[in-house]
Coordinates of N, CA and C in Angstrom, one line a residue:
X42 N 194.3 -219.8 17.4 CA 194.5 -221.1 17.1 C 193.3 -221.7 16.3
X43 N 193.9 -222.1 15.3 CA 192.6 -222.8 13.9 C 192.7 -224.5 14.1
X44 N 191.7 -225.0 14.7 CA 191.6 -226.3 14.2 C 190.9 -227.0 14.3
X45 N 190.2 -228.3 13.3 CA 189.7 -228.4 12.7 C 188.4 -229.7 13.4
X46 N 187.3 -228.7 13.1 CA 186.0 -229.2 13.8 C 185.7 -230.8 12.8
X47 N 185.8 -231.3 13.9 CA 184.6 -232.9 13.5 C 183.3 -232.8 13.7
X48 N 182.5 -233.3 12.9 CA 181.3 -233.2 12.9 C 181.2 -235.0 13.7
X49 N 180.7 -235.4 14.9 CA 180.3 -236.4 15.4 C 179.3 -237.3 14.8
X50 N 179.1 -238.3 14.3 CA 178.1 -239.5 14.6 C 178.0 -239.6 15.8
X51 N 176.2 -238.7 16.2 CA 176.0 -239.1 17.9 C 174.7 -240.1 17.5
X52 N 174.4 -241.1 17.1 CA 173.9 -242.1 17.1 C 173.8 -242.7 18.4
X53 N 173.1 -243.1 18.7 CA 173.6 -244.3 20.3 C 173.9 -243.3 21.9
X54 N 174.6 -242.0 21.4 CA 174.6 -241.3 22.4 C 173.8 -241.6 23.1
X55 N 173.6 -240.5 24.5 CA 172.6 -241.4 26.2 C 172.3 -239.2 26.3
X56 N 171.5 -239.2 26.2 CA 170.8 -238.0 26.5 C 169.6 -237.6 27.4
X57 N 170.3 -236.9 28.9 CA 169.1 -236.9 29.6 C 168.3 -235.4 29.6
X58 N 167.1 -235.4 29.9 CA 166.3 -233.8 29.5 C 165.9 -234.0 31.0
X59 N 166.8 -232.8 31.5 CA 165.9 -232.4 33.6 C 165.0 -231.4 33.2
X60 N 163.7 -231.7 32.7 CA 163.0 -230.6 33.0 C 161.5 -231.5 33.0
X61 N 160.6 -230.4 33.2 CA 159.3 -231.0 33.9 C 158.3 -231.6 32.7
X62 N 157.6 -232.5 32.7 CA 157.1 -232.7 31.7 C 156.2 -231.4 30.8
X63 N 156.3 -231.5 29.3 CA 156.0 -230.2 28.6 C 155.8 -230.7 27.2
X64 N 155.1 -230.3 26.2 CA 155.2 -230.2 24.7 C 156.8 -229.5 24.5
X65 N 157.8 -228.9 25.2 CA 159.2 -229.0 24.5 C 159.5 -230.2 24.6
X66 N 159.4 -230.6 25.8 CA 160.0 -232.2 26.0 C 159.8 -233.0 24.8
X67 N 158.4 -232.7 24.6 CA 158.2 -233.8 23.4 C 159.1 -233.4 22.2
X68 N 158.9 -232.2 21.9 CA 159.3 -231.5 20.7 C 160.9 -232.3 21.0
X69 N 161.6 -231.3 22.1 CA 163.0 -232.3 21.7 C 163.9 -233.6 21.5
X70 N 163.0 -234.3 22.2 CA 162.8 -235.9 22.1 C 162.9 -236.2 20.8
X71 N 162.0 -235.6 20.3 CA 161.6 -236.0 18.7 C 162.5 -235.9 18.0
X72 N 163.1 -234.9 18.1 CA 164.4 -234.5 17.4 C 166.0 -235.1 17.5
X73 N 165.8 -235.6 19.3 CA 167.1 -236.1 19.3 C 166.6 -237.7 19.0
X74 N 165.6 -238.5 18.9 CA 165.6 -239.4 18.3 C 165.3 -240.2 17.5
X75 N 165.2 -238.7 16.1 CA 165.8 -238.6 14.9 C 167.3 -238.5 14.6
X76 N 167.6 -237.9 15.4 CA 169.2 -237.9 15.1 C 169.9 -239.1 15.4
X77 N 169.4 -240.1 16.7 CA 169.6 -241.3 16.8 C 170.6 -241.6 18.4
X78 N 169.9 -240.4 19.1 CA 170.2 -240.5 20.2 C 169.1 -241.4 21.1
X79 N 170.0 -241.9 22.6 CA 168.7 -242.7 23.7 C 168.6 -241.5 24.5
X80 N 166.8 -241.0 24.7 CA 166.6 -240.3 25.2 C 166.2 -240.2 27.0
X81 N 166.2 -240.1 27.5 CA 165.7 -240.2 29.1 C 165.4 -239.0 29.6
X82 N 163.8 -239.1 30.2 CA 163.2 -237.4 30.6 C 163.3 -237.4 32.1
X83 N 163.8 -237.1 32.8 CA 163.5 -236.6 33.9 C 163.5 -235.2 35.2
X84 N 162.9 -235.3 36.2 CA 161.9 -234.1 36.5 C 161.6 -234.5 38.1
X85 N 162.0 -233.8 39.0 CA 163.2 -232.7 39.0 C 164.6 -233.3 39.7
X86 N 164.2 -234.3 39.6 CA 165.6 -235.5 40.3 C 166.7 -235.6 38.7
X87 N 167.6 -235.2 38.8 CA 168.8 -235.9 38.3 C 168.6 -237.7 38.8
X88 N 168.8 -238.3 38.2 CA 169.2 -240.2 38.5 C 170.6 -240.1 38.6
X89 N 171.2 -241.0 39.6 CA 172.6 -241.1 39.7 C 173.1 -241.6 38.4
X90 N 172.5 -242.6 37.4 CA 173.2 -242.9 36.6 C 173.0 -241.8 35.3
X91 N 173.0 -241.0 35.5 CA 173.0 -239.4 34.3 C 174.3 -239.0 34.6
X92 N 175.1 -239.7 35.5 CA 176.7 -239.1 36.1 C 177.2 -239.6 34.3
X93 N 177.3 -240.8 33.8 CA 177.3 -241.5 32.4 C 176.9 -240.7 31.0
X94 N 176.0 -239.9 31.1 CA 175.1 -239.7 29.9 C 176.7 -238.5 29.2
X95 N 175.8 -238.6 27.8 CA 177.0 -238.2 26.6 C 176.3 -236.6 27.0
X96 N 175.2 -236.2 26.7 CA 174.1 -235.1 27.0 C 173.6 -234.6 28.4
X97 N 173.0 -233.7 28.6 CA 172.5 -233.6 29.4 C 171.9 -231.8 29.2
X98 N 170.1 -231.8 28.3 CA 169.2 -230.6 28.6 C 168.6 -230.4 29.9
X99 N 169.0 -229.1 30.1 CA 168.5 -228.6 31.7 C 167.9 -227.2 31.5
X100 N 166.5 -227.1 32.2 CA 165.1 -226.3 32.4 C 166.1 -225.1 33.0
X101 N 166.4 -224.0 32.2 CA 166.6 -223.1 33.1 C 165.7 -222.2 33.7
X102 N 164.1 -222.2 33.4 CA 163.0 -221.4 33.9 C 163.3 -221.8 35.4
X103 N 163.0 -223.1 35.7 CA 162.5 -224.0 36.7 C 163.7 -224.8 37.3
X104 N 165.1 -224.3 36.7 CA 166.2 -225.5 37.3 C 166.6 -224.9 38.6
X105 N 167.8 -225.2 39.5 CA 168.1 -224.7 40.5 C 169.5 -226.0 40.7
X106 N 170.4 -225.4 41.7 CA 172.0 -226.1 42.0 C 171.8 -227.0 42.4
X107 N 171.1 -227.9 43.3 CA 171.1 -228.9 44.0 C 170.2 -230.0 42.7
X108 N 169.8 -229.5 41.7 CA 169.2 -230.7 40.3 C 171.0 -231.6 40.4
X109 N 171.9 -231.0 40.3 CA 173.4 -231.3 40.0 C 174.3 -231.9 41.3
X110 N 174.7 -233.4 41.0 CA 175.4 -233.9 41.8 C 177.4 -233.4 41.5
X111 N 177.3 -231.9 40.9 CA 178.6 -231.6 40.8 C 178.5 -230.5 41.1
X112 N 180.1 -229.4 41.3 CA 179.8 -228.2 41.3 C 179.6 -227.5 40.7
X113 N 179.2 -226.5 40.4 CA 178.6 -226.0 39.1 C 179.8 -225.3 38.6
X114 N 179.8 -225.5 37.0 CA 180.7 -225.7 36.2 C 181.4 -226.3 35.8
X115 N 181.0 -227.8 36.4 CA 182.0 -228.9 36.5 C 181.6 -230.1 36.5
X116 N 180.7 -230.6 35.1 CA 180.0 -231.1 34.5 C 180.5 -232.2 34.0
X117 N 180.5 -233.3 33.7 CA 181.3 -234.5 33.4 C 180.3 -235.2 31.7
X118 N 179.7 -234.0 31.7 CA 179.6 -234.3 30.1 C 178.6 -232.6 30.0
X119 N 178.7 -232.4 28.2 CA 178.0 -230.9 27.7 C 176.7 -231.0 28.2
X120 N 176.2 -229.9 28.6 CA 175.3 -229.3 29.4 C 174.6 -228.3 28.3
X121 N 173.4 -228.7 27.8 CA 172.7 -227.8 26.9 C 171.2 -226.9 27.9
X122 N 171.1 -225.5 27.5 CA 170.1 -224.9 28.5 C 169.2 -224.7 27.5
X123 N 168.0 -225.3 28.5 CA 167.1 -225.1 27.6 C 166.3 -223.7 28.5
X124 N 165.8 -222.8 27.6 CA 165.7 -221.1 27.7 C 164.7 -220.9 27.6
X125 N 163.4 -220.3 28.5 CA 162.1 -220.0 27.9 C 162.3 -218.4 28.3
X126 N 162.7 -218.2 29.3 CA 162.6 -216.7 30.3 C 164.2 -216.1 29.9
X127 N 164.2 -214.9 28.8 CA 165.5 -214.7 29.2 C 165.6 -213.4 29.9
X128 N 164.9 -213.5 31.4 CA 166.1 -212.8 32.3 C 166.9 -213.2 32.5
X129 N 167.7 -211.9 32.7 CA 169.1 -211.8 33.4 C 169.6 -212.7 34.4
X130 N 168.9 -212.7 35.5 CA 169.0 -214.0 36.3 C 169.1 -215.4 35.7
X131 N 168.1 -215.6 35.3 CA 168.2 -216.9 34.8 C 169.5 -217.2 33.9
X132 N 169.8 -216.4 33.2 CA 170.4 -216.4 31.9 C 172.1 -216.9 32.6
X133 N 171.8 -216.0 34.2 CA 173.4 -215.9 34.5 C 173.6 -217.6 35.2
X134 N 172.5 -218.3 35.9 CA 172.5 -219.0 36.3 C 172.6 -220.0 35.5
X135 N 172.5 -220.5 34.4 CA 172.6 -221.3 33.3 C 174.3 -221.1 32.7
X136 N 174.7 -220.0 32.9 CA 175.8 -220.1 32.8 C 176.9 -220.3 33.7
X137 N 176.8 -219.9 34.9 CA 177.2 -220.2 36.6 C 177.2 -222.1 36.4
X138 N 176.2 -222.5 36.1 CA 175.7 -223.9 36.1 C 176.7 -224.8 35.1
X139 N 176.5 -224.1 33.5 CA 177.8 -224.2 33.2 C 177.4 -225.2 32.0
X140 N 176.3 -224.1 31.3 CA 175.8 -224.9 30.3 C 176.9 -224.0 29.5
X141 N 177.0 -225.2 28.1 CA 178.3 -225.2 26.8 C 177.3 -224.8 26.1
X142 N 175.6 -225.0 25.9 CA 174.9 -224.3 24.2 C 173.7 -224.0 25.1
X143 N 173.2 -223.3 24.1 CA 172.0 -223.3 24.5 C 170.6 -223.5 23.3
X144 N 169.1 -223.4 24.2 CA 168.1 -224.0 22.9 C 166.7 -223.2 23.7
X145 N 166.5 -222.2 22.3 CA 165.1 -221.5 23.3 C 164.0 -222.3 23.1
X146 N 163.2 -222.0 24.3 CA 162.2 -222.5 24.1 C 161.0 -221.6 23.7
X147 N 159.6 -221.8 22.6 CA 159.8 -223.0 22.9 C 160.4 -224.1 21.4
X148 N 160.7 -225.2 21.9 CA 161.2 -226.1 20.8 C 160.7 -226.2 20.0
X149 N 161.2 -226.1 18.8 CA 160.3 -226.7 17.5 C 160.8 -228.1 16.5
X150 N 160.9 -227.8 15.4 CA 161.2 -229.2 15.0 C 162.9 -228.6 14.7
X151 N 163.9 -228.0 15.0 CA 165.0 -227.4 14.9 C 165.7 -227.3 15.6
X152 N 167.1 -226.8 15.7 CA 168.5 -226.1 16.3 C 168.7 -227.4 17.5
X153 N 168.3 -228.8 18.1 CA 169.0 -229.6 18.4 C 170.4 -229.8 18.2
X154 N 170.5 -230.1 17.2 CA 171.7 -230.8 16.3 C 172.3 -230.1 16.3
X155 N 172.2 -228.5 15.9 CA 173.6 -227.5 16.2 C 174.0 -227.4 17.7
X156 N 172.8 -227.3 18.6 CA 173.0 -227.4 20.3 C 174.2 -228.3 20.2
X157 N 173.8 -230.0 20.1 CA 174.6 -230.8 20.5 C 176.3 -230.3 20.2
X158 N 176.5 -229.9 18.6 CA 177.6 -230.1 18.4 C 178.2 -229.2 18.8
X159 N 177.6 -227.9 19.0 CA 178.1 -226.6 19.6 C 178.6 -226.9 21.5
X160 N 178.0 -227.4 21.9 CA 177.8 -227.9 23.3 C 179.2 -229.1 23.2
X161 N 179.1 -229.9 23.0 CA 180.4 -231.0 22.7 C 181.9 -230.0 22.7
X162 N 181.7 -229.8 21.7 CA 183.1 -229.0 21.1 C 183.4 -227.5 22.3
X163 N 182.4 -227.4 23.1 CA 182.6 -225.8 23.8 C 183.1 -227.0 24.9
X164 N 182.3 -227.9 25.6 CA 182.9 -229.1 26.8 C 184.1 -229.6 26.1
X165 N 184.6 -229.9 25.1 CA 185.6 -230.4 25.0 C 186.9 -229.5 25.3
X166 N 186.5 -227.9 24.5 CA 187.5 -227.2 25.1 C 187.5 -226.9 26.0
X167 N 186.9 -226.6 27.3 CA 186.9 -226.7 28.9 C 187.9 -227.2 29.2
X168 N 187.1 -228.4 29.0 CA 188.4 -229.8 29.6 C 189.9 -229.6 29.0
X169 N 189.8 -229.3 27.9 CA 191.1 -229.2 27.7 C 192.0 -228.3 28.6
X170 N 191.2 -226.9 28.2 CA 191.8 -225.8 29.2 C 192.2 -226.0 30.3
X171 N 190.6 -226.9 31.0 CA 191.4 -227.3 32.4 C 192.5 -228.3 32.9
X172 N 192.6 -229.0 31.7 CA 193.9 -229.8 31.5 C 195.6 -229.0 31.3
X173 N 195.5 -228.1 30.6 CA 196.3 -227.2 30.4 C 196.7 -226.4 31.8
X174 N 195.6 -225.8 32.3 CA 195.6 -225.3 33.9 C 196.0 -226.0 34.4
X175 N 195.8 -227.4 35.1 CA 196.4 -228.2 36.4 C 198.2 -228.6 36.0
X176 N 198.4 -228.7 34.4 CA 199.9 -229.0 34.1 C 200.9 -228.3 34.4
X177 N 200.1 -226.3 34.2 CA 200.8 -225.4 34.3 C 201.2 -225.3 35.4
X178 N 199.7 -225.7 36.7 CA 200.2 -225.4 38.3 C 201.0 -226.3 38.6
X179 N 200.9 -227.3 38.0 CA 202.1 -228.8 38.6 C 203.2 -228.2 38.1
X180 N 203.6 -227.6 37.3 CA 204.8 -227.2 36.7 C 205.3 -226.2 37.7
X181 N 204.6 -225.2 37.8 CA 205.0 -224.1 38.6 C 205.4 -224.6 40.2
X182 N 204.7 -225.7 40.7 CA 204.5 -226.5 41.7 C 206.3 -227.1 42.0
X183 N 206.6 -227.5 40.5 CA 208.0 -228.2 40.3 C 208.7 -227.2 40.2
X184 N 209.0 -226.0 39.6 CA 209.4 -225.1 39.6 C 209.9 -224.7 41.1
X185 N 209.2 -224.7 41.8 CA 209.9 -224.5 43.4 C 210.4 -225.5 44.0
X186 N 210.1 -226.9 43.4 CA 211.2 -227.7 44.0 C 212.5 -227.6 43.3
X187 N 212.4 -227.3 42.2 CA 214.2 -226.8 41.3 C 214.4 -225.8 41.9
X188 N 213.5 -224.6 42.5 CA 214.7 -223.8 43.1 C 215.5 -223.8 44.3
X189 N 214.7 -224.6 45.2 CA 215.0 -225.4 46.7 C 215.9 -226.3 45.9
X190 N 216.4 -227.2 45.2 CA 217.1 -228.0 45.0 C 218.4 -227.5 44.6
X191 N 218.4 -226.0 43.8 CA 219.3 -225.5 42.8 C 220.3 -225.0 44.6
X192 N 219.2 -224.4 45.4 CA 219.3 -223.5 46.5 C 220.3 -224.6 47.3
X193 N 220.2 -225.4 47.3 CA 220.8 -226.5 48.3 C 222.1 -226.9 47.7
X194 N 222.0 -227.2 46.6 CA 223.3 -227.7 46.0 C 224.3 -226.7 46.0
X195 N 224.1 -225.2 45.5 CA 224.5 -224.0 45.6 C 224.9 -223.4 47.2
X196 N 224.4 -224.0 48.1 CA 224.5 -224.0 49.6 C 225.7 -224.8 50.0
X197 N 226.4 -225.9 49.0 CA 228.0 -226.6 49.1 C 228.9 -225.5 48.9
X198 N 228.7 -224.1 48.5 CA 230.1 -223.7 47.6 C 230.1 -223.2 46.4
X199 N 229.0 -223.7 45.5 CA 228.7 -223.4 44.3 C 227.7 -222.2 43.7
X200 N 228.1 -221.6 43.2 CA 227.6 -220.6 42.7 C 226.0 -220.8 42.2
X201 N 224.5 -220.4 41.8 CA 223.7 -220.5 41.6 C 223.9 -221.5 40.1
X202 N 224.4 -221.2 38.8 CA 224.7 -221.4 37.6 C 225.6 -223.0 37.9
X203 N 226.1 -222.7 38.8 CA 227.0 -224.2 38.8 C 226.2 -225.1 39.0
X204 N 225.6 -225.2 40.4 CA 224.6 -225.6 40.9 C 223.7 -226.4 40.1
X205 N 222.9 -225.3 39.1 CA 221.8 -225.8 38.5 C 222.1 -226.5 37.4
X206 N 223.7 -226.1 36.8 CA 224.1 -227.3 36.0 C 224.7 -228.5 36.3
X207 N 224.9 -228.5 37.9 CA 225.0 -230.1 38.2 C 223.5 -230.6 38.8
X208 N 222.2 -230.2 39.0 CA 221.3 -230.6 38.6 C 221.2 -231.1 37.4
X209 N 221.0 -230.6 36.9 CA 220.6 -230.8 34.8 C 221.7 -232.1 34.5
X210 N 223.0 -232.6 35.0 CA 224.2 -233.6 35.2 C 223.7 -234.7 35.8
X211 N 223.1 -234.3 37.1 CA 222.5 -235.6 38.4 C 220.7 -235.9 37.1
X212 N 220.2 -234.9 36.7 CA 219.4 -235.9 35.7 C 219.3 -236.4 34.8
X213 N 220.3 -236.3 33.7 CA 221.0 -237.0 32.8 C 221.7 -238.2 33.7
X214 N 222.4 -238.3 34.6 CA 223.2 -239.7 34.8 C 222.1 -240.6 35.3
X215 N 220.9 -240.0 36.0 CA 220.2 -240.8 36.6 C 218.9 -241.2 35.8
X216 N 218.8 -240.4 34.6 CA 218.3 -241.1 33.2 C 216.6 -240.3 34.0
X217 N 216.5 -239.5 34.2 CA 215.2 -238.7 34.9 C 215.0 -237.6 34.3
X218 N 213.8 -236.8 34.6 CA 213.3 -235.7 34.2 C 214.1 -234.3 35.3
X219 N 214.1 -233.4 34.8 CA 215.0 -232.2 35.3 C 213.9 -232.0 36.8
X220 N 212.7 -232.1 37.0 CA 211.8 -232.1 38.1 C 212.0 -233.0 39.3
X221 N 212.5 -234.2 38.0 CA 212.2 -235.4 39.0 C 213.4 -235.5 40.1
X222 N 215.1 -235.0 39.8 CA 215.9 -234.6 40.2 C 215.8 -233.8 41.3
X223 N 215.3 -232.9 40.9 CA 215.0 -232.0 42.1 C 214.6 -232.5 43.1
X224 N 213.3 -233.1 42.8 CA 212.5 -234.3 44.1 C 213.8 -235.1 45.0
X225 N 214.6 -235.6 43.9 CA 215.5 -236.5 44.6 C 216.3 -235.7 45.6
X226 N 216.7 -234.5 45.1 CA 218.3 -234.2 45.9 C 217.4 -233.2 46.9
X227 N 215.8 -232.8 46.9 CA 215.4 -232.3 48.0 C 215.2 -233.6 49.1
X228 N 214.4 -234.7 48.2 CA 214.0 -235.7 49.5 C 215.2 -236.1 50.9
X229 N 216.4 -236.0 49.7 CA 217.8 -236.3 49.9 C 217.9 -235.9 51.2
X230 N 218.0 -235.0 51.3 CA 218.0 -233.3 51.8 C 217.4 -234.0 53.2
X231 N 215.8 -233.8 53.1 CA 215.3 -233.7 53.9 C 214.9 -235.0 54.6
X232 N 215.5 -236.2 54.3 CA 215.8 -237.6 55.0 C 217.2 -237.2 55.9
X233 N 218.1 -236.6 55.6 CA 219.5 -235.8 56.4 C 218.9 -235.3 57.4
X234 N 218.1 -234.5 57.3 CA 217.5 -233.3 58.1 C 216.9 -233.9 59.3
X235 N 216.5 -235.6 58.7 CA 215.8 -235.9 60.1 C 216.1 -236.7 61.0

């Protein structure tokens, strides 16, 4: 699937850096407020209001799970790793954590600005994905209430096919979704039941 990358105006963006004070710090500061981001440094406390920020660079030499008031991988904005040590370990923890780009260190006057956009666009598709995931389980979710529904109606007399086409009838007359149906003539069901 081909489609088609926006380049962002991150102007104004809210960008926080968790890592300890350092000459990267500075170096990337500099950079993102060239670009025309607000920058905020902090070390080794996350602030509760970073829950907001558009950004967020994290120390993977020196980071650890509990810097993050979420579970890891489940970030509420792109997550850029900033990389001095690439072991294995570290490398896997940054991604466990659930960084979208990454930026070695140490920083120079460069590769911010592809971070950001690279990072954005990798958190955008996440989200999407995971948007796609919870529709498909809710679907599949509804899917067993159409079969308990098809099952019950089919339980008068009617053959499986009849059945499910006087479902598909009961939600047309009742101007509803083929799921929502189901809901009804199960709740139906099981208000009788009690």
């Amino acid at each position: 699937m081909k489609r088609k990358v926006r380049i962002a105006n991150l102007g104004g963006a809210r960008a926080y850096i968790l890592h300890r004070p350092h000459p990267t710090v500075q170096a990337l500061e500099r950079q993102l407020r060239a670009i025309g981001l607000i920058v905020v440094q902090c070390w080794p406390e996350l602030p509760a209001e970073a829950i907001a920020a558009d950004f967020l660079f994290f120390d993977v030499d020196q980071g650890f799970d509990e810097q993050f008031p979420w579970r890891p991988g489940e970030s509420p904005m792109p997550m850029i790793a900033l990389i001095g040590s690439e072991a294995p370990g570290r490398i896997e923890w940054s991604l466990e954590a659930g960084a979208h780009a990454q930026l070695l260190k140490p920083v120079g006057d460069g590769g911010a600005y592809s971070a950001l956009l690279l990072a954005r666009l990798a958190f955008e598709a996440r989200q999407s994905l995971s948007a796609q995931i919870a529709d498909l389980r809710r679907r599949l979710d509804e899917r067993q209430t159409v079969v308990r529904a098809v099952t019950l109606l089919a339980a008068r007399g009617k053959g499986e096919a009849a059945a499910y086409d006087q479902l598909r009838q009961m939600a047309m007359a009742w101007q509803v979704s083929f799921e929502d149906a189901a809901r009804r003539v199960v709740a139906s069901h099981d208000r009788q039941e009690d």
